[in-house]
Amino acid sequence: MSRSKPAPNPQRLDNRCLSGLVVCISKTDRKLRLVNNGKILITLDARFGRPSEPTREGSFKIFWKNKNHVSTLYGSRMPFAMFFSGGEAIHYSSDFAARGYVGNSHGCVNIRSWSGIQYVWNHAPVNTKVVVYR
């Protein structure tokens, strides 16, 4: 009896990202991928929290979205905010767009592509799984 081998996983997606609609976030390669049943729909550059305020790792769900959010703690704009763990959200960052990986967040997942974050916002409803891993 012969068995077929599983499909290769060249992007090294976490196994939790292979079933259903998932916002899959790799801290190792600094990418956010929107994945549907193992198929990558979009890949975006991502920036994370500083060592003193690291982005949490694990499996979460988007529990609230706010298109024009402003941080109550820091006063900074967080367009297309998708909250997944307490005050941590995936959102557009003008600082990341301007300075790249020079800076850090306060734990959020920063995205520097305006059109890319809009795509994720439009395709990842509340209750979409979010996986953050190394």
Tab-separated table of C-alpha atoms in Angstrom, residues 46-113:
chain	number	residue	atom	x	y	z
A	46	ALA	CA	5.020	42.639	10.382
A	47	ARG	CA	6.716	44.318	13.347
A	48	PHE	CA	6.252	43.344	16.978
A	49	GLY	CA	6.569	44.515	20.572
A	50	ARG	CA	9.829	45.546	22.179
A	51	PRO	CA	11.508	43.104	24.596
A	52	SER	CA	9.922	44.836	27.607
A	53	GLU	CA	6.460	44.632	25.978
A	54	PRO	CA	6.562	41.527	23.767
A	55	THR	CA	3.758	40.458	21.480
A	56	ARG	CA	2.040	37.460	23.065
A	57	GLU	CA	2.408	34.098	21.351
A	58	GLY	CA	-0.375	31.545	21.083
A	59	SER	CA	-3.753	30.953	19.506
A	60	PHE	CA	-6.372	33.716	19.785
A	61	LYS	CA	-9.436	35.073	17.982
A	62	ILE	CA	-10.192	38.546	16.713
A	63	PHE	CA	-12.681	39.748	19.297
A	64	TRP	CA	-13.138	43.396	18.220
A	65	LYS	CA	-12.411	45.521	15.164
A	66	ASN	CA	-12.185	49.311	14.989
A	67	LYS	CA	-11.338	50.899	11.647
A	68	ASN	CA	-10.249	54.276	13.075
A	69	HIS	CA	-8.966	53.327	16.527
A	70	VAL	CA	-6.794	55.677	18.591
A	71	SER	CA	-4.863	54.194	21.519
A	72	THR	CA	-6.156	55.418	24.868
A	73	LEU	CA	-2.752	54.640	26.445
A	74	TYR	CA	-0.402	56.173	23.873
A	75	GLY	CA	-2.615	58.512	21.819
A	76	SER	CA	-1.393	56.948	18.580
A	77	ARG	CA	-3.574	56.174	15.585
A	78	MET	CA	-4.167	52.462	14.945
A	79	PRO	CA	-6.046	52.284	11.622
A	80	PHE	CA	-7.748	48.969	10.819
A	81	ALA	CA	-7.223	47.670	14.376
A	82	MET	CA	-8.161	44.028	14.911
A	83	PHE	CA	-7.866	43.175	18.617
A	84	PHE	CA	-6.921	39.587	19.446
A	85	SER	CA	-5.398	39.529	22.964
A	86	GLY	CA	-6.315	42.143	25.560
A	87	GLY	CA	-5.022	45.457	24.234
A	88	GLU	CA	-2.913	43.811	21.511
A	89	ALA	CA	-4.113	44.354	17.975
A	90	ILE	CA	-3.032	43.924	14.388
A	91	HIS	CA	-3.063	47.380	12.761
A	92	TYR	CA	-1.467	49.716	10.239
A	93	SER	CA	1.532	51.655	11.572
A	94	SER	CA	2.684	54.860	9.891
A	95	ASP	CA	5.892	54.624	11.963
A	96	PHE	CA	6.624	51.142	10.571
A	97	ALA	CA	5.849	52.413	7.059
A	98	ALA	CA	8.287	55.319	7.531
A	99	ARG	CA	11.106	53.739	9.587
A	100	GLY	CA	10.840	50.026	8.939
A	101	TYR	CA	12.201	47.667	11.556
A	102	VAL	CA	14.072	50.431	13.429
A	103	GLY	CA	11.231	50.770	15.972
A	104	ASN	CA	8.916	48.466	17.878
A	105	SER	CA	5.346	48.422	19.114
A	106	HIS	CA	3.976	48.178	22.646
A	107	GLY	CA	2.921	44.585	21.898
A	108	CYS	CA	0.748	45.093	18.840
A	109	VAL	CA	1.421	43.570	15.434
A	110	ASN	CA	2.304	46.518	13.177
A	111	ILE	CA	1.698	46.329	9.423
A	112	ARG	CA	3.287	48.837	7.034
A	113	SER	CA	1.189	48.185	3.927
